[in-house]
Amino acid sequence: MRRALVALAMILPLGGLGLAPVPAAGAALTLDENGRREAIRVGEKSVGNETFDTEWKVKGAGADAVSVLTPFHRLVIAARHATYSGKPLKPTEPDKLLKENRDRLVLLAELHGKSESFARGYAPRLLVGDREIKPTFVQNERTAQRQDDGRYLARCVYGFPTRDINGRGPATLIVADADGRDVSRFAIDLGKMR
């Protein structure tokens, strides 16, 4: 009996390792083959799930939001769309998709303002630790869409060089207006994203 208890005491801690949650490795700014397969699998299984992308969405003040388009997220979306349309991804598509924004972290911002041209002069920057990173790509929506509440919604795309970003740490996207005043801020925890 004693021998059985000793054996059980040694086995239980090891068995618990398989049940413990695995900590997030952080946003992979490049994907290996296993990461690609996992992203495609997640995308294919997400077709019936409308909240599949909450991992990559960050809320700002009011209704402002930003989606972080990591390479993993990019493939999840592509696989989801392919599965939804009944056509699997072609073998060359993942490489093609990932090359489009290689070395760049893309942020899709939904910003609200008072006129249809409010976002034209917006200037984003990304704070990572004590460094301020300038974008390599900025596309502000020139004519925002009027919403039911009378405000306007602009969808903006910002790209930042990955060489300056740690995929496991926090970053802050700050968007300033044409006069240099900060108008929107997003606390992004890349450590919780894939």
Coordinates of N, CA and C in Angstrom, one line a residue:
M1 N 0.8 -1.2 0.0 CA 0.0 0.0 0.0 C 0.9 1.3 0.0
R2 N 1.9 1.2 0.9 CA 2.8 2.4 0.9 C 3.5 2.6 -0.4
R3 N 3.9 1.6 -1.0 CA 4.6 1.7 -2.3 C 3.7 2.3 -3.4
A4 N 2.4 1.9 -3.3 CA 1.4 2.5 -4.3 C 1.2 4.0 -4.1
L5 N 1.2 4.4 -2.8 CA 1.0 5.8 -2.5 C 2.3 6.6 -2.9
V6 N 3.5 6.1 -2.7 CA 4.7 6.7 -3.2 C 4.7 6.9 -4.7
A7 N 4.3 5.8 -5.4 CA 4.2 5.9 -6.9 C 3.2 6.9 -7.3
L8 N 2.1 6.9 -6.7 CA 1.0 7.9 -7.0 C 1.5 9.3 -6.8
A9 N 2.2 9.5 -5.7 CA 2.7 10.8 -5.4 C 3.7 11.3 -6.4
M10 N 4.4 10.4 -7.0 CA 5.4 10.8 -8.0 C 4.7 11.0 -9.4
I11 N 3.6 10.3 -9.7 CA 3.0 10.4 -11.0 C 2.0 11.6 -11.0
L12 N 1.3 11.9 -10.0 CA 0.3 13.0 -10.0 C 0.9 14.3 -10.4
P13 N 2.1 14.8 -9.9 CA 2.6 16.0 -10.4 C 2.9 16.0 -11.9
L14 N 3.4 14.9 -12.4 CA 3.7 14.8 -13.8 C 2.4 14.8 -14.6
G15 N 1.4 14.2 -14.2 CA 0.1 14.2 -14.9 C -0.5 15.6 -15.0
G16 N -0.3 16.3 -13.9 CA -0.8 17.7 -13.9 C -0.2 18.6 -14.9
L17 N 1.0 18.3 -15.3 CA 1.7 19.1 -16.3 C 0.9 19.2 -17.6
G18 N 0.3 18.1 -18.0 CA -0.5 18.0 -19.2 C -1.7 18.8 -19.2
L19 N -2.2 19.1 -17.9 CA -3.5 19.8 -17.8 C -3.3 21.3 -17.6
A20 N -2.1 21.7 -17.2 CA -1.8 23.1 -17.0 C -1.9 23.9 -18.3
P21 N -2.5 25.1 -18.2 CA -2.5 25.9 -19.4 C -1.1 26.4 -19.9
V22 N -0.9 26.4 -21.2 CA 0.3 26.8 -21.7 C 0.3 28.3 -21.9
P23 N 1.4 29.0 -21.3 CA 1.4 30.4 -21.5 C 1.5 30.9 -22.9
A24 N 0.9 32.0 -23.3 CA 1.1 32.5 -24.6 C 2.5 32.8 -24.9
A25 N 2.9 32.4 -26.1 CA 4.3 32.6 -26.5 C 4.5 34.0 -27.0
G26 N 3.4 34.7 -27.3 CA 3.5 36.0 -27.9 C 3.2 36.0 -29.4
A27 N 3.1 37.2 -29.9 CA 2.9 37.3 -31.3 C 4.1 36.9 -32.1
A28 N 3.9 36.0 -33.0 CA 5.0 35.5 -33.9 C 5.1 36.5 -35.0
L29 N 6.2 37.2 -35.1 CA 6.3 38.2 -36.2 C 6.8 37.6 -37.5
T30 N 7.2 36.3 -37.4 CA 7.5 35.5 -38.5 C 6.9 34.1 -38.1
L31 N 6.5 33.3 -39.1 CA 5.9 32.0 -38.8 C 6.8 30.9 -39.4
D32 N 7.0 29.8 -38.7 CA 7.6 28.6 -39.2 C 6.5 27.8 -39.8
E33 N 6.9 26.6 -40.3 CA 5.9 25.7 -40.9 C 4.8 25.3 -39.9
N34 N 5.2 25.0 -38.7 CA 4.2 24.5 -37.7 C 3.2 25.7 -37.4
G35 N 3.8 26.9 -37.3 CA 2.9 28.0 -37.0 C 1.9 28.3 -38.2
R36 N 2.4 28.1 -39.4 CA 1.5 28.2 -40.6 C 0.4 27.2 -40.5
R37 N 0.7 25.9 -40.3 CA -0.3 24.9 -40.2 C -1.3 25.2 -39.1
E38 N -0.8 25.6 -37.9 CA -1.7 25.9 -36.8 C -2.7 27.1 -37.2
A39 N -2.1 28.1 -37.8 CA -3.0 29.3 -38.2 C -4.0 28.8 -39.2
I40 N -3.7 28.0 -40.2 CA -4.6 27.5 -41.1 C -5.7 26.7 -40.5
R41 N -5.3 25.8 -39.5 CA -6.2 25.0 -38.8 C -7.2 25.8 -38.0
V42 N -6.7 26.8 -37.3 CA -7.5 27.7 -36.5 C -8.5 28.5 -37.4
G43 N -8.0 28.9 -38.6 CA -8.9 29.6 -39.5 C -10.0 28.8 -40.1
E44 N -9.7 27.5 -40.4 CA -10.7 26.6 -41.0 C -11.7 26.3 -39.9
K45 N -11.4 26.2 -38.7 CA -12.3 25.8 -37.6 C -13.1 27.0 -37.1
S46 N -12.7 28.2 -37.5 CA -13.4 29.4 -37.0 C -14.6 29.9 -37.8
V47 N -14.9 29.2 -38.9 CA -16.0 29.6 -39.8 C -17.3 30.0 -39.1
G48 N -17.7 29.2 -38.1 CA -19.0 29.4 -37.4 C -18.9 30.3 -36.2
N49 N -17.7 30.8 -35.9 CA -17.4 31.6 -34.7 C -17.2 33.1 -35.1
E50 N -18.2 33.9 -34.7 CA -18.1 35.3 -35.1 C -17.1 36.1 -34.2
T51 N -16.7 35.5 -33.1 CA -15.7 36.2 -32.2 C -14.3 35.6 -32.3
F52 N -14.0 34.9 -33.4 CA -12.8 34.2 -33.6 C -11.6 35.2 -33.4
D53 N -11.7 36.4 -33.7 CA -10.6 37.4 -33.8 C -10.5 38.3 -32.5
T54 N -11.1 38.0 -31.5 CA -11.1 38.8 -30.3 C -9.6 38.9 -29.7
E55 N -8.9 37.9 -29.9 CA -7.5 37.9 -29.5 C -6.7 39.0 -30.1
W56 N -7.0 39.4 -31.3 CA -6.2 40.5 -32.0 C -6.9 41.8 -32.0
K57 N -8.0 42.0 -31.3 CA -8.7 43.3 -31.3 C -8.4 44.0 -30.0
V58 N -8.2 45.3 -30.1 CA -7.9 46.1 -28.9 C -8.9 47.3 -29.0
K59 N -9.6 47.6 -27.9 CA -10.5 48.7 -27.8 C -9.7 50.0 -27.3
G60 N -10.1 51.1 -27.8 CA -9.6 52.4 -27.4 C -10.7 53.1 -26.7
A61 N -10.5 54.4 -26.6 CA -11.6 55.3 -26.0 C -12.8 55.3 -26.9
G62 N -14.0 55.3 -26.3 CA -15.2 55.4 -27.0 C -15.3 54.1 -27.9
A63 N -15.7 54.4 -29.2 CA -15.9 53.2 -30.1 C -14.6 52.9 -30.9
D64 N -13.5 53.6 -30.7 CA -12.3 53.4 -31.5 C -11.8 52.0 -31.2
A65 N -11.2 51.3 -32.2 CA -10.6 50.0 -32.0 C -9.5 49.8 -33.0
V66 N -8.7 48.8 -32.7 CA -7.6 48.5 -33.6 C -7.5 47.0 -33.7
S67 N -7.3 46.4 -34.9 CA -7.0 45.0 -35.1 C -5.5 44.8 -35.4
V68 N -4.9 43.9 -34.7 CA -3.5 43.7 -34.9 C -3.3 42.5 -35.9
L69 N -2.8 42.8 -37.0 CA -2.7 41.8 -38.1 C -1.3 41.2 -38.1
T70 N -1.1 40.2 -37.1 CA 0.1 39.4 -37.0 C 0.1 38.5 -38.2
P71 N 1.3 37.9 -38.6 CA 1.3 36.9 -39.6 C 0.3 35.7 -39.3
F72 N 0.2 35.3 -38.0 CA -0.7 34.2 -37.7 C -2.1 34.6 -38.0
H73 N -2.5 35.8 -37.5 CA -3.9 36.4 -37.7 C -4.2 36.5 -39.2
R74 N -3.2 36.9 -40.0 CA -3.4 37.0 -41.5 C -3.7 35.7 -42.1
L75 N -3.0 34.6 -41.7 CA -3.3 33.3 -42.2 C -4.6 32.7 -41.7
V76 N -5.0 33.0 -40.4 CA -6.3 32.6 -39.9 C -7.4 33.2 -40.7
I77 N -7.3 34.5 -41.1 CA -8.4 35.1 -41.9 C -8.4 34.5 -43.3
A78 N -7.3 34.3 -43.9 CA -7.3 33.7 -45.2 C -7.9 32.3 -45.2
A79 N -7.5 31.5 -44.2 CA -8.1 30.1 -44.2 C -9.6 30.2 -43.9
R80 N -10.0 31.1 -43.1 CA -11.4 31.2 -42.7 C -12.2 31.6 -44.0
H81 N -11.7 32.6 -44.8 CA -12.4 33.0 -46.0 C -12.4 31.8 -47.0
A82 N -11.3 31.1 -47.1 CA -11.2 30.0 -48.1 C -12.2 28.9 -47.7
T83 N -12.3 28.6 -46.4 CA -13.2 27.5 -46.0 C -14.6 28.0 -46.1
Y84 N -14.9 29.2 -45.8 CA -16.3 29.7 -46.0 C -16.7 29.7 -47.4
S85 N -15.8 29.9 -48.4 CA -16.2 29.9 -49.8 C -16.1 28.5 -50.4
G86 N -15.7 27.5 -49.6 CA -15.6 26.1 -50.0 C -14.4 25.8 -50.8
K87 N -13.4 26.6 -50.8 CA -12.1 26.4 -51.6 C -10.9 26.5 -50.6
P88 N -10.2 25.3 -50.4 CA -9.1 25.4 -49.5 C -8.0 26.3 -50.0
L89 N -7.1 26.8 -49.2 CA -6.0 27.6 -49.6 C -5.1 26.8 -50.5
K90 N -4.7 27.4 -51.6 CA -3.7 26.8 -52.5 C -2.4 26.7 -51.7
P91 N -1.5 25.7 -52.0 CA -0.3 25.6 -51.3 C 0.6 26.8 -51.4
T92 N 0.5 27.6 -52.4 CA 1.4 28.8 -52.5 C 0.8 30.0 -51.8
E93 N -0.4 30.0 -51.5 CA -1.1 31.2 -50.9 C -0.5 31.7 -49.6
P94 N -0.2 30.8 -48.6 CA 0.4 31.3 -47.3 C 1.7 32.1 -47.6
D95 N 2.6 31.5 -48.4 CA 3.8 32.3 -48.7 C 3.5 33.6 -49.3
K96 N 2.6 33.7 -50.2 CA 2.3 34.9 -50.9 C 1.7 35.9 -49.9
L97 N 0.8 35.5 -49.1 CA 0.2 36.4 -48.1 C 1.2 36.9 -47.1
L98 N 2.1 36.1 -46.6 CA 3.1 36.5 -45.6 C 4.2 37.4 -46.2
K99 N 4.4 37.3 -47.5 CA 5.4 38.1 -48.2 C 4.9 39.5 -48.3
E100 N 3.6 39.7 -48.5 CA 3.1 41.1 -48.7 C 3.5 42.0 -47.6
N101 N 3.5 41.6 -46.4 CA 3.8 42.5 -45.2 C 5.0 41.9 -44.4
R102 N 5.9 41.2 -45.1 CA 7.0 40.7 -44.4 C 7.8 41.9 -43.7
D103 N 8.3 41.7 -42.6 CA 9.0 42.7 -41.8 C 8.2 43.9 -41.4
R104 N 6.8 43.7 -41.4 CA 6.0 44.8 -41.0 C 4.8 44.3 -40.2
L105 N 4.5 44.9 -39.1 CA 3.3 44.6 -38.3 C 2.2 45.6 -38.7
V106 N 1.1 45.1 -39.2 CA 0.0 45.9 -39.7 C -1.1 46.1 -38.6
L107 N -1.5 47.3 -38.4 CA -2.6 47.6 -37.5 C -3.7 48.3 -38.3
L108 N -4.9 47.7 -38.1 CA -6.1 48.2 -38.8 C -6.9 49.0 -37.8
A109 N -6.9 50.3 -37.9 CA -7.6 51.1 -36.9 C -9.0 51.6 -37.4
E110 N -9.9 51.6 -36.5 CA -11.3 52.1 -36.8 C -11.4 53.3 -35.8
L111 N -11.4 54.5 -36.4 CA -11.4 55.7 -35.7 C -12.6 56.6 -35.9
H112 N -13.1 57.3 -35.0 CA -14.3 58.1 -35.1 C -14.0 59.6 -34.9
G113 N -14.7 60.4 -35.7 CA -14.5 61.8 -35.7 C -15.8 62.6 -36.1
K114 N -15.7 63.9 -36.2 CA -16.8 64.8 -36.4 C -17.1 65.1 -37.9
S115 N -16.1 64.9 -38.8 CA -16.4 65.3 -40.2 C -15.8 64.1 -41.1
E116 N -16.2 64.1 -42.3 CA -15.8 63.0 -43.2 C -14.3 63.1 -43.5
S117 N -13.7 64.2 -43.3 CA -12.2 64.3 -43.6 C -11.4 64.3 -42.4
F118 N -11.9 64.0 -41.2 CA -11.2 64.2 -40.0 C -9.9 63.4 -39.9
A119 N -9.8 62.2 -40.6 CA -8.6 61.4 -40.4 C -7.5 61.6 -41.4
R120 N -7.7 62.5 -42.3 CA -6.7 62.7 -43.4 C -5.3 63.0 -43.0
G121 N -5.2 63.8 -42.0 CA -3.8 64.2 -41.5 C -3.3 63.4 -40.3
Y122 N -4.0 62.3 -39.9 CA -3.6 61.6 -38.8 C -2.2 61.0 -38.9
A123 N -1.5 61.0 -37.8 CA -0.1 60.5 -37.8 C 0.0 59.5 -36.7
P124 N 0.3 58.2 -37.0 CA 0.4 57.2 -36.0 C 1.9 57.1 -35.5
R125 N 2.1 56.6 -34.3 CA 3.4 56.2 -33.8 C 3.2 55.0 -32.9
L126 N 4.2 54.2 -32.7 CA 4.1 53.0 -31.8 C 5.2 53.2 -30.8
L127 N 4.7 53.1 -29.5 CA 5.7 53.2 -28.4 C 5.9 51.7 -27.9
V128 N 7.2 51.4 -27.9 CA 7.6 50.0 -27.5 C 8.7 50.3 -26.4
G129 N 8.4 50.1 -25.2 CA 9.4 50.4 -24.1 C 9.6 51.9 -24.1
D130 N 10.9 52.3 -24.2 CA 11.2 53.7 -24.3 C 11.4 54.2 -25.7
R131 N 11.1 53.4 -26.7 CA 11.4 53.8 -28.1 C 10.1 54.2 -28.8
E132 N 10.2 55.2 -29.6 CA 9.0 55.6 -30.4 C 9.3 55.1 -31.9
I133 N 8.4 54.3 -32.4 CA 8.7 53.8 -33.7 C 7.8 54.5 -34.7
K134 N 8.4 54.9 -35.8 CA 7.6 55.6 -36.9 C 7.1 54.5 -37.9
P135 N 6.0 54.8 -38.5 CA 5.4 53.8 -39.4 C 6.2 53.8 -40.7
T136 N 6.1 52.6 -41.4 CA 6.7 52.5 -42.7 C 5.6 52.6 -43.8
F137 N 4.3 52.6 -43.3 CA 3.2 52.6 -44.2 C 2.0 53.3 -43.4
V138 N 1.4 54.3 -44.0 CA 0.2 54.9 -43.5 C -0.8 55.1 -44.6
Q139 N -2.0 54.6 -44.3 CA -3.2 54.8 -45.2 C -4.4 55.3 -44.4
N140 N -4.6 56.6 -44.3 CA -5.8 57.1 -43.6 C -6.9 57.2 -44.6
E141 N -8.1 56.8 -44.2 CA -9.3 56.9 -45.0 C -9.6 58.4 -45.3
R142 N -9.6 58.8 -46.5 CA -9.8 60.2 -46.9 C -11.2 60.7 -46.7
T143 N -12.2 59.8 -46.9 CA -13.6 60.2 -46.8 C -14.2 59.1 -45.8
A144 N -14.4 59.5 -44.6 CA -14.9 58.6 -43.6 C -16.4 58.4 -43.8
Q145 N -17.0 57.3 -43.3 CA -18.4 57.0 -43.5 C -19.2 57.6 -42.4
R146 N -20.3 58.2 -42.7 CA -21.2 58.7 -41.7 C -22.0 57.6 -41.1
Q147 N -22.0 57.6 -39.7 CA -22.7 56.6 -38.9 C -24.1 57.1 -38.5
D148 N -24.9 56.2 -38.0 CA -26.3 56.5 -37.6 C -26.3 57.6 -36.5
D149 N -25.2 57.7 -35.7 CA -25.2 58.7 -34.6 C -24.7 60.0 -35.0
G150 N -24.4 60.2 -36.4 CA -24.0 61.5 -36.9 C -22.4 61.6 -36.9
R151 N -21.7 60.7 -36.2 CA -20.3 60.8 -36.3 C -19.8 60.0 -37.5
Y152 N -18.5 60.1 -37.7 CA -17.9 59.5 -38.9 C -16.9 58.4 -38.5
L153 N -16.8 57.3 -39.3 CA -15.9 56.2 -39.1 C -14.9 56.2 -40.2
A154 N -13.6 56.2 -39.8 CA -12.5 56.1 -40.8 C -11.8 54.8 -40.5
R155 N -11.5 54.0 -41.5 CA -10.7 52.8 -41.4 C -9.3 53.1 -41.9
C156 N -8.3 53.0 -41.0 CA -7.0 53.4 -41.4 C -6.1 52.2 -41.2
V157 N -5.0 52.2 -42.1 CA -4.1 51.0 -42.0 C -2.7 51.6 -41.7
Y158 N -2.0 51.0 -40.7 CA -0.7 51.5 -40.3 C 0.2 50.3 -40.3
G159 N 1.4 50.4 -40.8 CA 2.4 49.4 -40.8 C 3.7 49.9 -40.1
F160 N 4.2 49.0 -39.2 CA 5.4 49.4 -38.4 C 6.5 48.3 -38.6
P161 N 7.7 48.7 -38.7 CA 8.8 47.7 -38.9 C 8.9 46.7 -37.8
T162 N 9.0 45.4 -38.1 CA 9.0 44.4 -37.0 C 10.4 44.4 -36.3
R163 N 11.4 44.9 -37.0 CA 12.8 44.8 -36.4 C 12.9 45.6 -35.1
D164 N 11.9 46.5 -34.8 CA 11.9 47.3 -33.6 C 10.9 46.9 -32.6
I165 N 10.2 45.7 -32.9 CA 9.1 45.3 -32.0 C 9.4 43.9 -31.4
N166 N 9.1 43.8 -30.1 CA 9.2 42.5 -29.4 C 7.9 41.9 -29.4
G167 N 7.7 40.8 -30.0 CA 6.4 40.1 -30.2 C 5.9 39.6 -28.8
R168 N 6.6 39.7 -27.8 CA 6.1 39.2 -26.5 C 5.8 40.3 -25.5
G169 N 6.0 41.5 -25.9 CA 5.8 42.6 -24.9 C 4.7 43.6 -25.3
P170 N 4.5 44.6 -24.4 CA 3.5 45.6 -24.7 C 3.9 46.6 -25.7
A171 N 3.0 47.2 -26.3 CA 3.2 48.4 -27.2 C 2.0 49.3 -27.1
T172 N 2.2 50.5 -27.5 CA 1.1 51.5 -27.4 C 1.0 52.2 -28.8
L173 N -0.1 52.1 -29.5 CA -0.4 52.8 -30.7 C -1.0 54.2 -30.3
I174 N -0.3 55.2 -30.7 CA -0.9 56.6 -30.5 C -1.1 57.2 -31.8
V175 N -2.3 57.8 -32.0 CA -2.6 58.5 -33.3 C -2.8 60.0 -32.9
A176 N -2.1 60.8 -33.6 CA -2.2 62.3 -33.4 C -2.9 62.9 -34.6
D177 N -3.5 64.0 -34.4 CA -4.2 64.8 -35.5 C -3.1 65.6 -36.2
A178 N -3.5 66.4 -37.2 CA -2.6 67.2 -38.0 C -1.9 68.2 -37.2
D179 N -2.5 68.6 -36.1 CA -1.8 69.6 -35.2 C -0.9 69.0 -34.2
G180 N -0.7 67.7 -34.2 CA 0.1 67.0 -33.3 C -0.5 66.6 -32.0
R181 N -1.8 66.8 -31.8 CA -2.5 66.4 -30.6 C -2.9 65.0 -30.6
D182 N -2.6 64.2 -29.6 CA -2.9 62.8 -29.5 C -4.5 62.7 -29.4
V183 N -5.1 61.9 -30.3 CA -6.5 61.8 -30.4 C -7.0 60.4 -30.0
S184 N -6.1 59.4 -30.2 CA -6.5 58.0 -29.9 C -5.3 57.3 -29.4
R185 N -5.5 56.3 -28.4 CA -4.4 55.6 -27.8 C -4.9 54.1 -27.6
F186 N -4.1 53.2 -27.9 CA -4.4 51.8 -27.8 C -3.3 51.0 -27.1
A187 N -3.6 50.4 -26.0 CA -2.6 49.6 -25.3 C -2.6 48.1 -25.9
I188 N -1.6 47.7 -26.6 CA -1.6 46.5 -27.3 C -0.6 45.5 -26.5
D189 N -1.1 44.4 -26.1 CA -0.3 43.4 -25.4 C 0.0 42.2 -26.4
L190 N 1.1 42.4 -27.1 CA 1.5 41.4 -28.1 C 1.8 40.0 -27.5
G191 N 2.1 40.0 -26.2 CA 2.3 38.7 -25.5 C 1.1 37.8 -25.4
K192 N -0.1 38.4 -25.6 CA -1.3 37.6 -25.5 C -1.9 37.3 -26.9
M193 N -1.1 37.6 -27.9 CA -1.6 37.3 -29.3 C -0.7 36.3 -29.9
R194 N -1.2 35.6 -31.0 CA -0.4 34.7 -31.7 C -0.1 35.3 -33.1

